mmCIF file of C-alpha atoms and ligand atoms in Angstrom:
data_model
loop_
_atom_site.group_PDB
_atom_site.id
_atom_site.type_symbol
_atom_site.label_atom_id
_atom_site.label_comp_id
_atom_site.label_asym_id
_atom_site.label_seq_id
_atom_site.Cartn_x
_atom_site.Cartn_y
_atom_site.Cartn_z
ATOM 1 C CA UNK A 1 88.604 -59.351 7.872
ATOM 2 C CA UNK A 2 92.418 -58.409 7.062
ATOM 3 C CA UNK A 3 95.039 -59.748 9.424
ATOM 4 C CA UNK A 4 98.568 -58.414 9.845
ATOM 5 C CA UNK A 5 101.259 -59.675 12.112
ATOM 6 C CA UNK A 6 99.643 -58.304 15.282
ATOM 7 C CA UNK A 7 96.533 -56.935 14.244
ATOM 8 C CA UNK A 8 92.926 -57.805 12.581
ATOM 9 C CA UNK A 9 91.060 -55.219 10.896
ATOM 10 C CA UNK A 10 87.189 -56.536 11.145
ATOM 11 C CA UNK A 11 83.532 -55.225 11.366
ATOM 12 C CA UNK A 12 82.381 -53.160 14.406
ATOM 13 C CA UNK A 13 80.834 -55.263 17.363
ATOM 14 C CA UNK A 14 78.753 -54.181 20.289
ATOM 15 C CA UNK A 15 81.504 -54.584 22.614
ATOM 16 C CA UNK A 16 83.648 -52.225 20.729
ATOM 17 C CA UNK A 17 81.095 -49.053 21.683
ATOM 18 C CA UNK A 18 82.474 -48.679 25.082
ATOM 19 C CA UNK A 19 86.204 -48.374 24.416
ATOM 20 C CA UNK A 20 85.290 -46.444 21.174
ATOM 21 C CA UNK A 21 83.542 -43.625 23.335
ATOM 22 C CA UNK A 22 86.272 -43.700 25.977
ATOM 23 C CA UNK A 23 88.893 -42.900 23.288
ATOM 24 C CA UNK A 24 86.550 -40.328 21.657
ATOM 25 C CA UNK A 25 85.967 -38.799 24.963
ATOM 26 C CA UNK A 26 89.749 -38.498 25.480
ATOM 27 C CA UNK A 27 90.901 -34.921 24.981
ATOM 28 C CA UNK A 28 94.466 -35.905 24.097
ATOM 29 C CA UNK A 29 93.074 -38.182 21.305
ATOM 30 C CA UNK A 30 90.917 -35.471 19.973
ATOM 31 C CA UNK A 31 93.323 -32.658 20.418
ATOM 32 C CA UNK A 32 93.354 -32.053 16.408
ATOM 33 C CA UNK A 33 89.565 -32.110 16.123
ATOM 34 C CA UNK A 34 87.065 -29.564 17.018
ATOM 35 C CA UNK A 35 85.742 -31.187 19.846
ATOM 36 C CA UNK A 36 85.511 -34.749 21.848
ATOM 37 C CA UNK A 37 82.645 -36.874 21.328
ATOM 38 C CA UNK A 38 79.863 -37.694 23.669
ATOM 39 C CA UNK A 39 78.606 -41.494 23.945
ATOM 40 C CA UNK A 40 75.966 -41.078 21.412
ATOM 41 C CA UNK A 41 78.017 -39.390 18.825
ATOM 42 C CA UNK A 42 80.417 -42.137 19.265
ATOM 43 C CA UNK A 43 77.953 -44.858 18.558
ATOM 44 C CA UNK A 44 76.435 -42.838 15.718
ATOM 45 C CA UNK A 45 80.266 -42.762 14.266
ATOM 46 C CA UNK A 46 80.795 -46.498 14.702
ATOM 47 C CA UNK A 47 77.235 -47.028 13.078
ATOM 48 C CA UNK A 48 78.125 -44.586 10.224
ATOM 49 C CA UNK A 49 81.533 -46.582 9.693
ATOM 50 C CA UNK A 50 79.980 -50.090 9.686
ATOM 51 C CA UNK A 51 77.218 -49.079 7.376
ATOM 52 C CA UNK A 52 79.734 -48.021 5.064
ATOM 53 C CA UNK A 53 81.751 -51.145 5.312
ATOM 54 C CA UNK A 54 78.494 -52.922 4.425
ATOM 55 C CA UNK A 55 77.820 -50.458 1.400
ATOM 56 C CA UNK A 56 81.308 -50.346 -0.102
ATOM 57 C CA UNK A 57 83.280 -53.430 0.986
ATOM 58 C CA UNK A 58 85.645 -51.290 2.714
ATOM 59 C CA UNK A 59 85.872 -48.266 5.415
ATOM 60 C CA UNK A 60 86.949 -47.498 8.807
ATOM 61 C CA UNK A 61 87.506 -51.008 10.358
ATOM 62 C CA UNK A 62 87.689 -51.683 13.908
ATOM 63 C CA UNK A 63 91.266 -52.678 14.995
ATOM 64 C CA UNK A 64 91.693 -55.820 17.088
ATOM 65 C CA UNK A 65 94.975 -56.751 18.624
ATOM 66 C CA UNK A 66 95.515 -60.579 18.106
ATOM 67 C CA UNK A 67 97.557 -61.028 21.032
ATOM 68 C CA UNK A 68 94.809 -60.166 23.691
ATOM 69 C CA UNK A 69 91.549 -59.434 21.586
ATOM 70 C CA UNK A 70 91.783 -55.655 22.616
ATOM 71 C CA UNK A 71 89.879 -52.993 20.728
ATOM 72 C CA UNK A 72 92.560 -50.280 19.693
ATOM 73 C CA UNK A 73 90.496 -47.783 17.393
ATOM 74 C CA UNK A 74 90.119 -48.004 13.626
ATOM 75 C CA UNK A 75 91.641 -47.470 10.400
ATOM 76 C CA UNK A 76 90.575 -47.778 6.874
ATOM 77 C CA UNK A 77 89.481 -45.604 3.683
ATOM 78 C CA UNK A 78 86.132 -44.089 3.490
ATOM 79 C CA UNK A 79 84.468 -42.235 0.254
ATOM 80 C CA UNK A 80 84.529 -38.414 0.291
ATOM 81 C CA UNK A 81 81.520 -36.396 -0.616
ATOM 82 C CA UNK A 82 81.072 -32.495 -0.967
ATOM 83 C CA UNK A 83 81.856 -30.162 0.424
ATOM 84 C CA UNK A 84 85.506 -32.037 0.776
ATOM 85 C CA UNK A 85 87.359 -30.403 -2.077
ATOM 86 C CA UNK A 86 88.924 -33.773 -3.041
ATOM 87 C CA UNK A 87 85.645 -35.548 -3.484
ATOM 88 C CA UNK A 88 84.821 -37.951 -4.988
ATOM 89 C CA UNK A 89 87.503 -40.223 -3.987
ATOM 90 C CA UNK A 90 88.648 -42.179 -0.919
ATOM 91 C CA UNK A 91 90.160 -40.797 2.366
ATOM 92 C CA UNK A 92 92.308 -42.818 4.918
ATOM 93 C CA UNK A 93 91.448 -42.246 8.582
ATOM 94 C CA UNK A 94 92.980 -43.589 11.791
ATOM 95 C CA UNK A 95 92.388 -43.115 15.431
ATOM 96 C CA UNK A 96 93.781 -45.058 18.154
ATOM 97 C CA UNK A 97 93.433 -45.169 22.125
ATOM 98 C CA UNK A 98 96.380 -43.468 23.824
ATOM 99 C CA UNK A 99 97.603 -46.650 25.156
ATOM 100 C CA UNK A 100 97.913 -47.996 21.772
ATOM 101 C CA UNK A 101 100.342 -45.272 20.407
ATOM 102 C CA UNK A 102 103.944 -45.518 20.012
ATOM 103 C CA UNK A 103 104.121 -49.122 18.797
ATOM 104 C CA UNK A 104 103.416 -48.797 14.968
ATOM 105 C CA UNK A 105 99.804 -50.218 14.947
ATOM 106 C CA UNK A 106 98.474 -47.359 12.888
ATOM 107 C CA UNK A 107 100.832 -47.647 10.150
ATOM 108 C CA UNK A 108 100.464 -51.680 10.163
ATOM 109 C CA UNK A 109 96.935 -51.413 9.968
ATOM 110 C CA UNK A 110 96.858 -48.638 7.391
ATOM 111 C CA UNK A 111 98.976 -50.217 5.190
ATOM 112 C CA UNK A 112 97.196 -53.551 5.214
ATOM 113 C CA UNK A 113 93.920 -51.585 4.882
ATOM 114 C CA UNK A 114 95.171 -49.561 1.874
ATOM 115 C CA UNK A 115 96.815 -52.717 0.280
ATOM 116 C CA UNK A 116 93.441 -54.494 0.597
ATOM 117 C CA UNK A 117 91.515 -51.681 -1.155
ATOM 118 C CA UNK A 118 93.998 -51.475 -4.042
ATOM 119 C CA UNK A 119 94.057 -55.196 -4.672
ATOM 120 C CA UNK A 120 90.484 -56.337 -3.825
ATOM 121 C CA UNK A 121 88.213 -53.151 -4.166
ATOM 122 C CA UNK A 122 89.942 -51.707 -7.446
ATOM 123 C CA UNK A 123 90.798 -48.439 -5.830
ATOM 124 C CA UNK A 124 93.030 -46.645 -8.112
ATOM 125 C CA UNK A 125 94.038 -43.728 -5.275
ATOM 126 C CA UNK A 126 93.616 -43.060 -1.820
ATOM 127 C CA UNK A 127 94.346 -39.617 -0.230
ATOM 128 C CA UNK A 128 95.391 -38.857 3.374
ATOM 129 C CA UNK A 129 94.742 -35.309 5.048
ATOM 130 C CA UNK A 130 95.030 -33.537 8.329
ATOM 131 C CA UNK A 131 95.268 -30.188 10.001
ATOM 132 C CA UNK A 132 98.913 -28.605 10.105
ATOM 133 C CA UNK A 133 99.213 -29.188 13.650
ATOM 134 C CA UNK A 134 98.613 -33.147 13.561
ATOM 135 C CA UNK A 135 102.271 -33.985 13.408
ATOM 136 C CA UNK A 136 101.723 -37.780 14.604
ATOM 137 C CA UNK A 137 99.284 -38.255 11.803
ATOM 138 C CA UNK A 138 101.556 -36.573 9.271
ATOM 139 C CA UNK A 139 104.208 -38.814 10.330
ATOM 140 C CA UNK A 140 101.801 -41.929 9.783
ATOM 141 C CA UNK A 141 101.240 -40.854 6.144
ATOM 142 C CA UNK A 142 104.890 -40.360 5.629
ATOM 143 C CA UNK A 143 105.849 -43.944 7.123
ATOM 144 C CA UNK A 144 103.030 -45.337 4.655
ATOM 145 C CA UNK A 145 105.406 -43.953 2.059
ATOM 146 C CA UNK A 146 102.411 -41.928 0.776
ATOM 147 C CA UNK A 147 103.277 -38.858 -1.401
ATOM 148 C CA UNK A 148 102.917 -35.313 -0.317
ATOM 149 C CA UNK A 149 100.712 -33.267 -2.224
ATOM 150 C CA UNK A 150 100.996 -29.605 -1.489
ATOM 151 C CA UNK A 151 99.110 -29.061 -4.699
ATOM 152 C CA UNK A 152 95.962 -30.324 -2.941
ATOM 153 C CA UNK A 153 96.095 -28.731 0.357
ATOM 154 C CA UNK A 154 92.949 -27.035 1.212
ATOM 155 C CA UNK A 155 91.083 -25.235 3.768
ATOM 156 C CA UNK A 156 88.417 -27.650 5.635
ATOM 157 C CA UNK A 157 84.642 -26.196 4.728
ATOM 158 C CA UNK A 158 83.453 -27.549 8.274
ATOM 159 C CA UNK A 159 86.182 -25.650 10.022
ATOM 160 C CA UNK A 160 85.538 -21.864 10.655
ATOM 161 C CA UNK A 161 87.864 -19.478 9.133
ATOM 162 C CA UNK A 162 90.521 -18.275 11.452
ATOM 163 C CA UNK A 163 90.693 -21.500 13.426
ATOM 164 C CA UNK A 164 94.020 -23.279 13.436
ATOM 165 C CA UNK A 165 92.579 -26.510 12.365
ATOM 166 C CA UNK A 166 91.189 -25.279 9.155
ATOM 167 C CA UNK A 167 94.075 -25.694 6.882
ATOM 168 C CA UNK A 168 94.533 -29.120 5.620
ATOM 169 C CA UNK A 169 97.790 -31.091 4.324
ATOM 170 C CA UNK A 170 97.268 -33.458 2.086
ATOM 171 C CA UNK A 171 99.080 -36.663 0.748
ATOM 172 C CA UNK A 172 98.147 -39.323 -1.689
ATOM 173 C CA UNK A 173 98.858 -43.180 -2.776
ATOM 174 C CA UNK A 174 98.316 -44.583 -6.145
ATOM 175 C CA UNK A 175 97.402 -48.101 -6.796
ATOM 176 C CA UNK A 176 100.806 -50.244 -7.250
HETATM 177 C C1 LIG B 12 97.680 -40.483 14.515
HETATM 178 C C2 LIG B 12 97.850 -41.669 15.462
HETATM 179 C C3 LIG B 12 97.188 -42.945 15.221
HETATM 180 C C4 LIG B 12 99.446 -41.991 15.424
HETATM 181 O O1 LIG B 12 99.851 -43.191 16.164
HETATM 182 P P1 LIG B 12 101.552 -43.373 16.548
HETATM 183 O O2 LIG B 12 101.377 -44.364 17.505
HETATM 184 O O3 LIG B 12 102.310 -42.044 16.534
HETATM 185 O O4 LIG B 12 101.826 -44.152 14.897
HETATM 186 P P2 LIG B 12 102.155 -45.517 14.725
HETATM 187 O O5 LIG B 12 100.931 -46.515 15.435
HETATM 188 O O6 LIG B 12 102.536 -45.611 13.222
HETATM 189 O O7 LIG B 12 103.422 -45.887 15.744
HETATM 190 C C5 LIG B 12 104.614 -45.181 15.163
HETATM 191 C C6 LIG B 12 105.460 -44.991 16.677
HETATM 192 O O8 LIG B 12 105.458 -46.346 17.207
HETATM 193 C C7 LIG B 12 106.987 -46.651 17.205
HETATM 194 N N1 LIG B 12 107.141 -48.076 17.240
HETATM 195 C C8 LIG B 12 107.217 -48.910 18.603
HETATM 196 N N2 LIG B 12 107.412 -50.196 18.183
HETATM 197 C C9 LIG B 12 107.221 -50.363 16.620
HETATM 198 C C10 LIG B 12 107.065 -51.249 15.952
HETATM 199 N N3 LIG B 12 107.222 -52.731 16.244
HETATM 200 N N4 LIG B 12 106.724 -50.795 14.459
HETATM 201 C C11 LIG B 12 106.699 -49.924 13.917
HETATM 202 N N5 LIG B 12 106.879 -48.786 14.974
HETATM 203 C C12 LIG B 12 107.318 -49.200 16.158
HETATM 204 C C13 LIG B 12 107.726 -46.015 16.046
HETATM 205 O O9 LIG B 12 109.059 -45.526 16.240
HETATM 206 C C14 LIG B 12 106.917 -44.532 16.298
HETATM 207 O O10 LIG B 12 107.375 -43.846 17.482
HETATM 208 P P3 LIG B 12 107.912 -42.235 17.060
HETATM 209 O O11 LIG B 12 106.509 -41.466 16.913
HETATM 210 O O12 LIG B 12 108.191 -41.948 18.496
HETATM 211 O O13 LIG B 12 108.704 -41.972 15.950
HETATM 212 C C15 LIG B 12 97.516 -41.345 16.963
HETATM 213 O O14 LIG B 12 98.277 -40.326 17.175
HETATM 214 C C16 LIG B 12 96.217 -40.944 17.159
HETATM 215 O O15 LIG B 12 95.183 -41.816 17.161
HETATM 216 N N6 LIG B 12 95.897 -39.663 17.152
HETATM 217 C C17 LIG B 12 94.260 -39.168 17.492
HETATM 218 C C18 LIG B 12 93.479 -39.202 16.114
HETATM 219 C C19 LIG B 12 94.107 -38.463 14.954
HETATM 220 O O16 LIG B 12 94.486 -37.522 15.203
HETATM 221 N N7 LIG B 12 93.825 -39.055 13.903
HETATM 222 C C20 LIG B 12 94.370 -38.609 12.590
HETATM 223 C C21 LIG B 12 93.298 -37.752 12.000
HETATM 224 S S1 LIG B 12 93.829 -37.053 10.522
#
């Protein structure tokens, strides 16, 4: 468990699944992804995230607001595997419910997650990438102080050629 002034990053719980499915079904939250997720797909994703945490000691933790215990979404690094061009390595990810946007929660959670992984897991570098269209996510990378790595930009192998979501821009952060 990781604590920040306003948030707790923790293992996933059964009661997270409903609000997680709601945010994954929100077209605005999923605007920069190929599609929204069904309840079954959302549950499977949460299970995959928890199993990564169990296996590696880090991953996309559930974010809980300390003030009222609300589930806000997730943040944390995950290992990358082929066909992602930057693999092997660890990639940050974050996704928050729309009601939790605009308050600095994604940056606060993600900074704490990255610091934990540098200090306690021994990761030497964490990358982050997103589509050219996802300006809010790019702003989080900038607020985290990550380094823009145009030399590592790539076309996402899981997005068909010609689609606007295919080109991905990369940032990286080395252990301090
Ligand atoms: C990406 C995403 C997490 C960014 O959320 P966000 O709310 O813009 O980012 P933060 O939580 O860091 O909040 C920053 C904003 O909160 C504001 N803010 C308000 N109170 C704040 C506080 N106490 N501390 C810091 N910032 C605060 C900042 O000024 C900033 O606002 P601005 O964008 O108008 O400048 C969100 O858009 C999202 O979940 N998107 C869908 C999923 C997604 O695309 N994930 C990324 C895939 S690569």
